Amino acid sequence: MKTYAIILAAGKGTRMKSLLDDKSKVSYPILGVPLVKHVLNALRPLNIEKKVAIVGFGGPATEEIVRDEAETVYQHEQKGTGHAIIQAAPLLAGEQGRTLIVCGDTPLLKTTTLQKLIEQHDQENNKLTVLSAIVPNPRGYGRIIRGSDGSVSEIVEQADVNEKQNAINEVNAGVYVFDNKLLFEYLDKLSPTNAQGEYYLTDLIKMFKNAGLKIGASIAGDYREMLGINDRRQLEEAAAIMRREINERHMLAGVTIEDSSSTYIGPDVVIQPDTVIRPGTHIYGKTAIGRQNVIGPSTFLDNVVIGDENHIIFSHVADSSIGSANEVGPYARIRGHSTIGNHTRVGNFVEFKACILHDGAKAAHLSYLGDVDIGEKTNIGCGTIVANYDGYNKTKTVIGKDVFVGSGSTLISPIVVEDNAFIAAGSTINRSVPKDDMAIARARQENKPGYGIVVRERALQKKLASQKK
Ligand code: UD1
Ligand code: CA
């Protein structure tokens, strides 16, 4: 039987209290990944024929996030979760199969939980199976109402509960498996006769029950998995849970994390054993880190590929790659698709932008190196600047192997400095330098004998004169 999925992602998220009119709730990130993307991650391993995301408020932003994995339909006015699902009718209504419905604001949902729910739905021959959870504080959730025989008879929303129902702590997780044809047949019969004047998807439970269609309910093992993000307090709460889970996964796989409470690792990050993550470190995106590295303290990595045995301290690295046995930092900034080979040194207050640093090369102090290819074993002296921008265009400079660039030099792009060249300290270089040559470009020094004393005496007299006044 085919499985379809609908992801509810059109809501404004009023309780987020945002002043922005183009930001959907499901686009808020946890560990650098939007909420709805976490939900798509959980769906990915399931064999799903077609995924449809219902977008609405902040729709273009949500579409951008889900585009690779789901088709989207617009719910132009947010009239409730039932009304949202109806928007998927043109894409799904006629299909034979089962449809999994999830909310885009429940980032902690796990694949195994969804898998189990689908299996139970099949085994029990249900027309509708709903995921529930027993929670310590049910406020805000729809309550699961069970009959005297224990079977689910309806779901009552927070806004509609009576005093007795208010005390029920089994709640609707917002995850369901439906017989697809019956889902769309019954959605047409919904009416907004409730406290919020919305079309509630949850009203289908009572309708299925009354029609004698078989309903099942599965209680989630860990209630925290269905935590829905409605406000920013819950956003922080879910982020803390996910962060801890991800860190534990890495620690159990051989990665040392010195202080989990200050370590932020995105869900797609891969780290090999015997790497040490020091406190205050953030690692996001599709970062892949090899063995025996020491990363941090206070380092930020985003979409970086790193080999083995590097030391990266107090640094910011984005969209770049670093080979093995390098020393980076403290206070290095590497970005703009830079590539660092092996056995290099990138020292303090060095910025790379689209810089290729070949094996054994060094830039140890205070440099800006933009759009430049630096050959093997070349030494970039302290305070070197590659001036790659003329106010309109960015141009590239190439520096060969075994070059010595003296401290305080400015290389004005585009130029080529060939192998084994030597650039004298303090030079401003705007023409290429041939192989083995020395380039010096600065005013020649003049020494005036004894003049140091004269100059000092003059300064002293000036000071005394001003004190007398
Ligand atoms: C919903 C459930 C509640 C359940 C809770 C679990 C209903 C009526 N209530 O309540 O029983 O306990 O989820 O988290 O279903 N959305 C749309 N269009 C709309 C309204 C909402 O796409 O018109 C989307 C939202 O973006 C969100 C999801 O549906 O991703 C849930 O909506 P939300 O307003 O958060 O519902 P809850 O009040 O949390
Ligand atoms: Ca919610």
XYZ file of C-alpha atoms and ligand atoms in Angstrom:
509
model
C 0.000 0.000 0.000
C 1.226 3.473 -0.842
C 1.972 6.050 1.853
C 1.482 9.775 1.377
C 2.408 12.533 3.794
C 0.992 15.962 4.509
C 3.014 18.475 6.496
C 1.020 21.268 8.124
C 3.087 24.419 7.805
C 0.776 27.332 6.987
C 0.161 28.758 10.435
C 1.396 32.189 11.443
C 2.576 31.195 14.861
C 0.851 34.114 16.570
C 2.287 33.017 19.912
C 5.841 33.585 18.605
C 5.002 37.323 18.905
C 7.017 38.278 15.854
C 6.674 41.679 14.176
C 7.806 40.248 10.832
C 5.066 39.630 8.292
C 6.958 37.164 6.112
C 8.351 34.700 8.640
C 6.445 31.467 9.073
C 6.650 29.690 12.398
C 8.061 26.544 10.836
C 11.058 28.483 9.485
C 12.453 29.249 12.948
C 15.693 27.277 13.297
C 16.930 24.855 15.897
C 20.664 24.154 15.572
C 20.694 25.960 12.252
C 17.902 23.865 10.724
C 14.335 25.185 10.268
C 11.659 23.406 12.328
C 9.903 21.965 9.276
C 13.198 20.610 7.941
C 13.626 18.573 11.139
C 10.194 17.087 10.442
C 11.183 16.308 6.836
C 14.363 14.654 8.177
C 12.183 12.314 10.258
C 10.013 11.482 7.237
C 12.903 10.878 4.858
C 13.705 7.221 5.696
C 10.040 6.226 5.358
C 8.999 5.036 1.946
C 6.676 7.910 1.062
C 5.160 8.219 -2.387
C 4.374 11.916 -2.262
C 4.889 14.614 0.347
C 2.709 17.697 0.343
C 3.479 20.697 2.540
C 0.655 23.106 3.255
C 2.139 26.599 3.281
C 0.476 29.951 3.862
C 1.724 32.626 6.214
C 5.309 33.393 5.131
C 4.729 30.875 2.338
C 7.639 31.787 0.040
C 10.131 31.297 2.897
C 8.609 27.930 3.772
C 8.513 26.842 0.110
C 12.201 27.621 -0.197
C 12.944 25.350 2.773
C 10.845 22.360 1.696
C 11.228 22.645 -2.090
C 13.679 19.735 -2.577
C 11.551 17.242 -0.718
C 7.900 18.155 -0.910
C 5.291 19.631 -3.198
C 3.602 22.678 -1.778
C 0.057 23.991 -1.806
C -1.115 27.304 -0.439
C -3.679 27.792 2.272
C -4.265 31.509 1.772
C -6.296 32.061 4.900
C -5.490 30.063 8.011
C -8.872 28.707 8.973
C -7.649 25.700 10.906
C -5.831 22.406 10.519
C -8.795 20.691 8.800
C -9.102 23.514 6.287
C -5.349 23.252 5.716
C -5.526 19.557 4.788
C -8.382 20.211 2.326
C -5.911 22.309 0.281
C -4.029 19.096 -0.556
C -7.124 17.585 -2.214
C -6.087 18.439 -5.812
C -2.846 16.495 -5.276
C -4.089 13.576 -3.179
C -7.872 13.188 -2.934
C -8.297 10.333 -5.405
C -5.379 8.227 -4.206
C -5.711 4.776 -2.724
C -3.446 4.328 0.291
C -2.681 5.765 3.685
C -1.766 9.317 4.533
C 0.499 10.358 7.357
C -0.237 13.822 8.708
C 2.387 15.653 10.728
C 2.762 19.213 11.974
C 5.696 21.278 10.792
C 6.209 22.599 14.318
C 7.147 19.313 16.055
C 10.898 19.053 15.398
C 11.637 16.238 17.858
C 9.495 13.595 16.128
C 11.434 10.418 15.350
C 11.297 8.174 12.318
C 10.841 5.086 14.487
C 7.751 6.557 16.131
C 6.160 7.331 12.761
C 7.100 3.899 11.471
C 5.444 2.240 14.466
C 2.307 4.296 14.043
C 1.994 3.212 10.398
C 2.586 -0.441 11.345
C -0.068 -0.297 14.044
C -2.504 1.333 11.604
C -2.026 -1.595 9.199
C -2.053 -4.365 11.781
C -5.246 -3.136 13.418
C -6.880 -2.413 10.075
C -7.685 1.107 11.245
C -9.126 3.848 9.117
C -7.513 6.382 11.414
C -4.681 6.007 13.921
C -3.656 8.918 16.095
C -0.452 9.414 18.074
C -0.982 10.542 21.638
C 1.255 11.239 24.607
C 0.950 11.475 28.359
C 2.343 14.871 29.329
C 3.054 16.543 32.670
C 1.401 19.763 31.517
C -1.340 19.260 28.918
C -2.183 22.946 28.582
C -2.484 24.065 24.943
C -2.895 20.589 23.481
C -6.017 18.803 22.259
C -7.144 16.224 24.862
C -7.728 12.589 23.946
C -11.183 11.503 25.162
C -11.602 7.777 25.650
C -14.868 5.883 26.131
C -15.566 3.453 28.981
C -14.071 0.644 26.843
C -10.829 2.632 26.510
C -11.258 3.388 22.836
C -10.729 6.928 21.541
C -13.987 8.731 20.962
C -12.921 12.306 20.291
C -10.290 15.011 20.648
C -11.281 18.231 22.382
C -9.152 21.325 21.812
C -7.849 23.440 24.672
C -10.228 26.274 23.828
C -13.221 23.924 24.024
C -12.483 21.758 27.068
C -14.770 21.551 30.082
C -13.318 21.362 33.565
C -13.176 17.564 33.628
C -11.528 17.334 30.189
C -9.052 20.038 31.175
C -7.538 17.635 33.708
C -6.859 14.909 31.111
C -3.151 14.572 30.499
C -3.270 12.351 27.435
C -2.943 14.721 24.505
C -3.007 14.697 20.731
C 0.506 14.780 19.266
C -0.843 16.156 15.995
C 0.344 13.069 14.101
C -2.146 10.791 12.348
C -2.393 8.023 9.788
C -5.596 8.123 7.742
C -7.127 6.031 5.031
C -6.538 8.594 2.294
C -9.904 8.344 0.540
C -11.903 8.544 3.762
C -9.798 11.490 4.945
C -10.815 13.689 2.035
C -14.397 12.394 2.034
C -14.884 13.408 5.675
C -12.947 16.696 5.487
C -15.749 18.010 3.268
C -18.156 17.494 6.153
C -16.233 19.600 8.708
C -17.772 22.741 10.145
C -16.179 25.505 12.243
C -18.570 25.230 15.179
C -16.112 25.641 18.048
C -14.637 28.288 20.299
C -12.035 29.376 17.708
C -14.341 29.243 14.667
C -11.824 27.018 12.888
C -12.077 23.841 10.842
C -10.446 21.375 13.224
C -8.790 18.322 11.734
C -9.296 16.758 15.148
C -13.084 16.792 14.679
C -12.624 13.906 12.237
C -12.029 11.547 15.160
C -15.585 11.936 16.446
C -16.961 11.748 12.904
C -15.091 8.517 12.155
C -16.267 7.113 15.477
C -19.909 7.963 14.755
C -19.647 6.427 11.287
C -18.341 3.194 12.813
C -14.910 3.540 11.141
C -12.121 1.876 13.102
C -9.904 4.239 15.113
C -6.669 3.396 16.922
C -4.394 5.357 19.191
C -0.760 4.867 19.989
C 0.831 6.443 23.050
C 4.316 7.779 22.325
C 7.061 6.340 24.527
C 8.651 9.701 25.178
C 6.213 12.597 25.370
C 8.948 15.114 24.681
C 9.096 13.856 21.118
C 5.837 15.526 20.244
C 6.626 18.862 21.813
C 4.974 21.428 19.524
C 6.651 24.786 19.153
C 4.038 27.469 19.707
C 6.119 30.101 21.492
C 9.785 30.944 21.914
C 9.989 29.314 25.319
C 9.081 25.999 23.722
C 11.599 26.741 20.950
C 14.351 26.918 23.560
C 13.035 23.860 25.384
C 13.041 21.736 22.214
C 16.466 23.068 21.213
C 17.923 22.010 24.568
C 16.480 18.496 24.243
C 17.700 18.068 20.674
C 21.151 19.447 21.462
C 21.576 17.010 24.319
C 20.431 14.066 22.148
C 22.819 14.936 19.332
C 25.757 15.479 21.707
C 25.086 12.152 23.407
C 25.022 10.380 20.048
C 28.489 11.785 19.241
C 29.908 11.013 22.690
C 28.714 7.406 22.523
C 30.378 7.143 19.104
C 33.797 8.184 20.426
C 33.853 11.976 20.284
C 34.914 13.856 23.416
C 32.669 16.786 24.238
C 34.140 18.627 27.186
C 31.040 20.625 28.027
C 27.802 19.538 26.413
C 25.895 22.517 27.791
C 27.936 24.919 25.666
C 28.337 22.741 22.567
C 25.936 23.126 19.635
C 26.087 20.511 16.884
C 23.613 20.450 13.987
C 21.775 17.228 13.089
C 23.661 16.657 9.830
C 27.183 16.995 11.245
C 29.492 13.963 11.052
C 32.457 13.596 13.461
C 34.957 10.735 13.607
C 36.216 9.235 16.896
C 38.941 10.727 19.086
C 38.157 14.257 18.080
C 37.805 16.599 21.044
C 35.197 19.343 21.011
C 36.091 22.024 23.520
C 33.564 24.349 25.192
C 31.698 27.134 23.440
C 31.787 25.496 20.030
C 29.071 25.603 17.348
C 29.151 23.177 14.429
C 26.451 23.515 11.791
C 25.372 22.565 8.296
C 26.905 19.641 6.436
C 30.150 19.796 8.374
C 32.267 16.623 8.354
C 35.163 16.303 10.808
C 37.838 13.591 10.791
C 39.759 11.876 13.605
C 41.912 13.278 16.408
C 41.127 16.922 15.911
C 40.902 19.423 18.700
C 38.124 21.884 17.905
C 37.596 24.922 20.118
C 37.284 26.455 22.572
C 34.819 28.964 21.125
C 34.942 27.893 17.512
C 32.192 28.243 14.895
C 32.106 25.864 11.934
C 29.450 25.921 9.201
C 29.594 23.640 6.164
C 33.224 22.726 6.617
C 35.091 19.563 5.657
C 37.986 18.830 8.014
C 40.577 16.014 7.831
C 42.470 14.519 10.785
C 44.678 15.833 13.562
C 44.029 19.547 13.241
C 43.936 22.127 16.017
C 41.294 24.766 15.434
C 41.049 27.257 18.259
C 38.866 30.381 18.726
C 38.088 30.488 15.023
C 35.294 30.958 12.528
C 35.288 28.707 9.470
C 32.487 28.600 6.898
C 31.950 26.923 3.525
C 35.561 25.767 3.334
C 37.750 22.704 3.659
C 40.758 21.949 5.840
C 43.087 18.963 5.310
C 45.104 17.250 8.040
C 47.618 18.285 10.705
C 46.976 21.989 10.418
C 47.033 24.636 13.119
C 44.292 27.201 12.807
C 43.822 30.128 15.161
C 43.477 31.506 17.652
C 41.177 34.042 15.986
C 41.380 32.887 12.396
C 38.510 33.501 10.012
C 38.242 31.252 6.970
C 35.368 31.682 4.549
C 34.264 32.075 0.948
C 35.072 28.550 -0.174
C 38.666 28.502 0.984
C 40.794 25.364 0.890
C 43.590 24.560 3.312
C 45.930 21.654 2.562
C 47.996 19.707 5.108
C 50.610 20.753 7.675
C 49.854 24.448 7.341
C 49.592 27.185 9.884
C 46.900 29.845 9.880
C 47.578 32.035 12.844
C 45.970 34.732 14.883
C 43.887 37.441 13.216
C 44.247 35.969 9.766
C 41.292 36.173 7.389
C 40.937 33.954 4.334
C 38.346 34.552 1.662
C 38.396 32.155 -1.298
C 42.018 31.428 -0.458
C 43.789 28.204 -1.364
C 46.658 27.448 0.995
C 48.757 24.538 -0.239
C 50.629 22.025 1.919
C 53.153 23.369 4.372
C 52.375 27.036 3.710
C 52.068 29.494 6.593
C 50.251 32.709 7.335
C 50.919 33.080 11.006
C 49.792 36.590 11.949
C 47.482 39.497 11.081
C 46.678 39.046 7.382
C 43.851 39.432 4.883
C 44.205 36.951 2.047
C 41.336 37.222 -0.450
C 41.046 35.442 -3.820
C 44.565 34.083 -3.709
C 46.283 30.768 -4.393
C 49.300 30.244 -2.127
C 51.818 27.580 -3.134
C 53.500 24.879 -1.052
C 55.768 25.958 1.789
C 55.324 29.622 1.048
C 55.566 31.947 4.026
C 53.189 34.855 4.256
C 54.679 37.425 6.608
C 52.864 39.196 9.400
C 50.435 41.854 8.239
C 50.338 40.868 4.570
C 47.313 42.071 2.650
C 46.150 40.883 -0.726
C 44.173 43.812 -2.129
C 41.662 41.923 -4.257
C 39.026 44.628 -4.735
C 39.217 47.881 -6.693
C 35.825 49.123 -5.627
C 34.103 47.396 -8.556
C 35.874 44.131 -9.356
C 37.445 41.289 -7.427
C 40.588 39.872 -8.994
C 42.856 36.951 -8.237
C 46.489 36.673 -7.263
C 48.658 33.585 -7.565
C 51.685 33.032 -5.329
C 53.988 30.120 -6.179
C 55.915 27.603 -4.060
C 58.598 28.500 -1.504
C 57.886 32.198 -1.818
C 58.796 34.520 1.032
C 56.439 37.437 1.461
C 57.988 39.906 3.881
C 55.954 41.394 6.723
C 53.689 44.322 6.074
C 53.472 43.788 2.323
C 50.497 44.664 0.169
C 49.976 42.621 -2.983
C 47.646 44.429 -5.374
C 45.696 41.917 -7.454
C 45.843 40.620 -10.082
C 49.494 39.588 -10.034
C 51.563 36.418 -10.179
C 54.450 35.864 -7.785
C 56.442 32.964 -9.173
C 58.184 30.150 -7.281
C 60.989 30.975 -4.886
C 60.518 34.742 -5.245
C 61.305 37.003 -2.301
C 59.316 40.089 -1.443
C 61.000 42.548 0.861
C 59.083 43.586 3.960
C 56.897 46.655 3.648
C 56.610 46.465 -0.140
C 53.566 47.423 -2.142
C 53.625 45.082 -5.103
C 51.481 45.776 -8.176
C 53.479 43.964 -10.849
C 54.155 40.239 -11.132
C 57.437 38.913 -9.718
C 59.414 36.351 -11.796
C 60.853 33.141 -10.385
C 63.787 33.533 -7.983
C 63.627 37.366 -8.099
C 63.546 39.706 -5.183
C 61.015 42.519 -5.300
C 61.393 45.580 -3.127
C 58.989 48.490 -3.444
C 59.397 51.118 -0.758
C 61.248 54.413 -0.229
C 64.983 53.933 0.320
C 66.147 54.508 3.892
C 68.381 57.457 4.790
C 70.276 57.806 8.114
C 71.154 61.334 9.331
C 74.109 61.114 11.740
C 73.427 62.489 15.246
C 70.134 63.970 14.178
C 68.194 61.920 16.737
C 69.556 64.194 19.499
C 68.628 67.359 17.614
C 65.076 66.269 17.080
C 64.631 65.294 20.738
C 66.037 68.615 22.004
C 63.648 70.542 19.752
C 60.691 68.590 21.115
C 61.770 69.178 24.719
C 62.069 72.966 24.223
C 58.600 73.060 22.724
C 57.163 71.261 25.752
C 58.922 73.599 28.242
C 57.701 76.662 26.361
C 54.112 75.519 26.558
C 54.426 74.816 30.332
C 55.621 78.389 31.027
C 52.472 79.898 29.492
C -2.877 21.159 17.155
C -4.051 20.195 17.372
C -4.019 19.735 18.821
C -2.677 19.055 19.113
C -1.503 19.985 18.742
C -0.224 19.192 18.786
C -5.889 20.845 15.888
C -7.177 21.567 15.791
N -5.291 20.865 17.075
O -3.088 22.280 18.012
O -5.052 18.804 19.044
O -2.618 18.711 20.465
O -1.654 20.481 17.398
O 0.895 20.007 18.550
O -5.441 20.276 14.919
N -1.700 25.067 10.558
C -1.979 25.274 9.232
N -3.094 25.968 8.889
C -3.977 26.423 9.808
C -3.707 26.186 11.177
C -2.549 25.504 11.507
O -1.220 24.872 8.353
O -4.996 27.029 9.406
C -0.480 24.323 10.907
C 0.500 25.111 11.757
O 1.443 25.772 10.948
C 1.146 24.036 12.607
C 0.095 22.945 12.692
O -0.845 23.207 11.675
O 2.300 23.488 11.987
C -0.612 22.948 14.039
O -1.238 24.211 14.230
P -1.247 24.933 15.625
O -1.974 26.211 15.472
O 0.104 24.962 16.196
O -2.179 23.919 16.422
P -2.219 23.647 17.962
O -3.037 24.708 18.613
O -0.868 23.414 18.486
Ca 1.222 23.541 17.662
